[in-house]
Amino acid sequence: MQKGSTQIALILASLIISNIVVLVVSQGQLRVGFYSKSCPNAESIIRKVVQKAVADNPRNAAILLRLHFHDCFVQGCDGSILIRNDEDGELKAQGNLGVVGFDIIDSAKARLENLCPGIVSCADIVSLAARDAVSLVNGPFYDVPTGRRDGRVSKMSLAKNLPDVDDSINVLKSKFKEKGLSDKDLVLLSGGSHTIGATACFFMQKRLYNFTPGGGSDPAINPGFLPQLKDKCPFNGDVNVRIPLDWSTQNVFDVKILRNIREGNAVIASDARLYDDRMTRQIVDSYITSSAASFNQDFAEAMVKMGNIGAKTGSEGEIRRACNAVN
């Protein structure tokens, strides 16, 4: 009798331990619908905020997409770029010049805190807002695994290795590889993302006026397109003037940006560099000749993959009360 009772006790203890292990593991992983019980309206609230922002200004779609990229590429997708109470924060890094959209994230966070205080992370808001922004301008709508927690560290020095507009293709490939991203991800997330949005003439100066010794322009620029770029961004002109990254459909998510790259009509240098390399050139060409659905599906998969970089889960990090400062 005593032996049977001991065996039952051991079995029960084993089951309890197993359940604890499963619970810990599940709490430490991203998953679709993470807030389905703790804050079931979280995703719809974020989407409504993004819908209004994009309706008010279509440029906000590209702004939120860029914000997500610049957050994920430093310490992983942990919302660290949102911290704005530190003079040495990563937002001050050269590579983050012109990154905005914080007011949209703050608006979504305020609504969520009123409804579900201390539940939804700023990092998840950034990832979900990027997805919603893309879908609102003709891009794909895709499931975003959630459950990220917010980072507590934001340092300018940690953002020194962001991809740069003037990086060579080998440097770009290396930077993406360091994050576990492939050449296909590079084409989709760097070139493909530039189907929407604009850049400042500040980022065009080297390409237009100092690319070669003696002040020559990037020879990859189509000779018929070069005068248009110089007209928008004249030498010693206003570097804050903004020009579309996709000359014809800057507010519509489509594959035309890749056609522009192939034809020498890329606006920024890093997009043009995608045609310098045999592998990335083949990827660009493959999307031009394939269906839009293929491009959209692969873009969505690349976004989810990037969204998993360095994600803090379980007991890591925190859930910030306000996105612009640690608790």
Tab-separated table of C-alpha atoms in Angstrom, residues 159-318:
chain	number	residue	atom	x	y	z
A	159	ALA	CA	23.522	51.287	-33.279
A	160	LYS	CA	26.817	51.918	-35.065
A	161	ASN	CA	26.448	48.879	-37.328
A	162	LEU	CA	23.110	49.750	-38.927
A	163	PRO	CA	23.019	49.264	-42.699
A	164	ASP	CA	24.074	52.515	-44.359
A	165	VAL	CA	22.835	54.037	-47.588
A	166	ASP	CA	26.407	54.144	-48.934
A	167	ASP	CA	27.437	50.611	-47.902
A	168	SER	CA	28.817	48.306	-50.595
A	169	ILE	CA	26.826	45.193	-51.439
A	170	ASN	CA	29.357	43.024	-49.583
A	171	VAL	CA	28.985	45.127	-46.437
A	172	LEU	CA	25.190	45.021	-46.701
A	173	LYS	CA	25.214	41.244	-47.111
A	174	SER	CA	27.541	40.900	-44.124
A	175	LYS	CA	25.385	43.076	-41.874
A	176	PHE	CA	22.271	41.100	-42.739
A	177	LYS	CA	24.072	37.790	-42.275
A	178	GLU	CA	25.141	38.852	-38.776
A	179	LYS	CA	21.444	39.112	-37.918
A	180	GLY	CA	20.658	35.686	-39.364
A	181	LEU	CA	19.118	37.172	-42.509
A	182	SER	CA	19.732	35.834	-46.012
A	183	ASP	CA	20.445	37.528	-49.344
A	184	LYS	CA	16.749	37.142	-50.169
A	185	ASP	CA	15.852	38.873	-46.901
A	186	LEU	CA	18.230	41.686	-47.870
A	187	VAL	CA	16.457	42.234	-51.185
A	188	LEU	CA	13.016	42.106	-49.561
A	189	LEU	CA	13.691	44.134	-46.420
A	190	SER	CA	16.084	46.696	-47.878
A	191	GLY	CA	15.069	47.122	-51.490
A	192	GLY	CA	11.524	45.778	-51.238
A	193	SER	CA	10.634	47.962	-48.274
A	194	HIS	CA	11.546	51.022	-50.302
A	195	THR	CA	8.511	50.510	-52.514
A	196	ILE	CA	6.922	53.083	-50.177
A	197	GLY	CA	8.297	56.205	-48.573
A	198	ALA	CA	10.797	58.948	-49.252
A	199	THR	CA	14.358	59.913	-48.439
A	200	ALA	CA	16.086	63.246	-47.818
A	201	CYS	CA	18.599	64.831	-50.171
A	202	PHE	CA	21.038	64.544	-47.258
A	203	PHE	CA	21.417	60.858	-48.134
A	204	MET	CA	21.969	61.589	-51.836
A	205	GLN	CA	25.004	63.851	-51.710
A	206	LYS	CA	27.744	61.243	-52.106
A	207	ARG	CA	25.875	59.315	-54.802
A	208	LEU	CA	25.216	62.393	-56.917
A	209	TYR	CA	28.278	64.556	-56.357
A	210	ASN	CA	31.120	62.601	-54.777
A	211	PHE	CA	30.794	58.963	-55.797
A	212	THR	CA	33.957	58.897	-57.905
A	213	PRO	CA	37.197	60.895	-57.680
A	214	GLY	CA	36.665	64.368	-59.037
A	215	GLY	CA	33.033	64.604	-57.957
A	216	GLY	CA	31.394	62.181	-60.363
A	217	SER	CA	27.996	60.513	-59.913
A	218	ASP	CA	27.268	56.829	-59.358
A	219	PRO	CA	27.629	55.232	-62.823
A	220	ALA	CA	24.791	52.833	-61.949
A	221	ILE	CA	22.289	55.700	-62.297
A	222	ASN	CA	20.437	55.640	-65.608
A	223	PRO	CA	21.721	58.680	-67.609
A	224	GLY	CA	18.134	59.647	-68.328
A	225	PHE	CA	17.259	59.588	-64.612
A	226	LEU	CA	20.324	61.413	-63.297
A	227	PRO	CA	19.159	64.942	-64.281
A	228	GLN	CA	15.873	64.384	-62.440
A	229	LEU	CA	17.696	63.408	-59.254
A	230	LYS	CA	20.051	66.383	-59.513
A	231	ASP	CA	17.125	68.702	-60.123
A	232	LYS	CA	15.473	67.535	-56.898
A	233	CYS	CA	18.748	67.488	-54.940
A	234	PRO	CA	21.030	70.177	-56.396
A	235	PHE	CA	24.639	70.539	-55.285
A	236	ASN	CA	24.784	72.623	-52.070
A	237	GLY	CA	20.979	72.655	-52.041
A	238	ASP	CA	18.578	72.060	-49.164
A	239	VAL	CA	19.497	68.616	-47.786
A	240	ASN	CA	16.135	68.344	-46.023
A	241	VAL	CA	14.140	68.200	-49.267
A	242	ARG	CA	12.427	64.816	-49.538
A	243	ILE	CA	12.150	62.717	-52.690
A	244	PRO	CA	10.243	59.449	-53.209
A	245	LEU	CA	12.168	56.182	-53.074
A	246	ASP	CA	9.857	54.725	-55.703
A	247	TRP	CA	9.468	57.502	-58.259
A	248	SER	CA	6.103	56.377	-59.650
A	249	THR	CA	4.147	54.774	-56.762
A	250	GLN	CA	5.624	56.037	-53.511
A	251	ASN	CA	2.478	55.356	-51.456
A	252	VAL	CA	1.610	51.946	-52.928
A	253	PHE	CA	3.255	48.677	-51.924
A	254	ASP	CA	4.239	46.960	-55.181
A	255	VAL	CA	7.169	45.452	-57.057
A	256	LYS	CA	7.969	48.525	-59.158
A	257	ILE	CA	10.883	49.440	-56.906
A	258	LEU	CA	12.672	46.299	-58.115
A	259	ARG	CA	12.073	47.253	-61.748
A	260	ASN	CA	13.547	50.643	-60.947
A	261	ILE	CA	16.640	48.965	-59.513
A	262	ARG	CA	17.066	46.814	-62.630
A	263	GLU	CA	16.659	49.784	-64.957
A	264	GLY	CA	19.098	52.061	-63.116
A	265	ASN	CA	16.310	54.170	-61.640
A	266	ALA	CA	16.977	53.379	-57.987
A	267	VAL	CA	17.008	56.544	-55.902
A	268	ILE	CA	19.367	55.642	-53.064
A	269	ALA	CA	22.714	53.927	-53.463
A	270	SER	CA	21.994	50.916	-51.255
A	271	ASP	CA	19.058	49.958	-53.500
A	272	ALA	CA	21.239	50.217	-56.594
A	273	ARG	CA	23.877	48.018	-54.962
A	274	LEU	CA	21.421	45.102	-54.987
A	275	TYR	CA	22.112	44.838	-58.720
A	276	ASP	CA	25.910	44.774	-58.253
A	277	ASP	CA	25.973	41.215	-56.932
A	278	ARG	CA	25.095	38.089	-58.921
A	279	MET	CA	22.998	36.503	-56.161
A	280	THR	CA	20.984	39.576	-55.183
A	281	ARG	CA	20.577	40.518	-58.857
A	282	GLN	CA	19.031	37.115	-59.575
A	283	ILE	CA	16.639	37.578	-56.644
A	284	VAL	CA	15.598	41.032	-57.863
A	285	ASP	CA	14.971	39.672	-61.364
A	286	SER	CA	13.012	36.685	-60.054
A	287	TYR	CA	10.449	38.923	-58.328
A	288	ILE	CA	10.062	41.130	-61.393
A	289	THR	CA	9.038	38.113	-63.481
A	290	SER	CA	6.968	36.364	-60.802
A	291	SER	CA	3.521	37.204	-59.439
A	292	ALA	CA	2.852	39.966	-56.929
A	293	ALA	CA	1.527	37.274	-54.597
A	294	SER	CA	4.949	35.614	-54.488
A	295	PHE	CA	6.660	38.891	-53.624
A	296	ASN	CA	4.064	39.692	-50.961
A	297	GLN	CA	4.293	36.255	-49.351
A	298	ASP	CA	8.084	36.302	-49.209
A	299	PHE	CA	8.086	39.862	-47.882
A	300	ALA	CA	5.716	38.841	-45.090
A	301	GLU	CA	7.920	35.871	-44.184
A	302	ALA	CA	11.012	38.103	-44.128
A	303	MET	CA	9.236	40.591	-41.859
A	304	VAL	CA	8.304	37.838	-39.403
A	305	LYS	CA	11.864	36.519	-39.516
A	306	MET	CA	13.285	39.972	-38.794
A	307	GLY	CA	10.691	40.439	-36.051
A	308	ASN	CA	12.116	37.415	-34.241
A	309	ILE	CA	15.636	38.833	-34.045
A	310	GLY	CA	16.769	39.074	-30.432
A	311	ALA	CA	13.214	39.051	-29.108
A	312	LYS	CA	13.088	39.285	-25.314
A	313	THR	CA	10.494	36.958	-23.811
A	314	GLY	CA	9.516	35.356	-20.518
A	315	SER	CA	11.191	37.195	-17.643
A	316	GLU	CA	13.583	39.199	-19.846
A	317	GLY	CA	13.171	42.945	-20.098
A	318	GLU	CA	9.943	44.583	-18.954
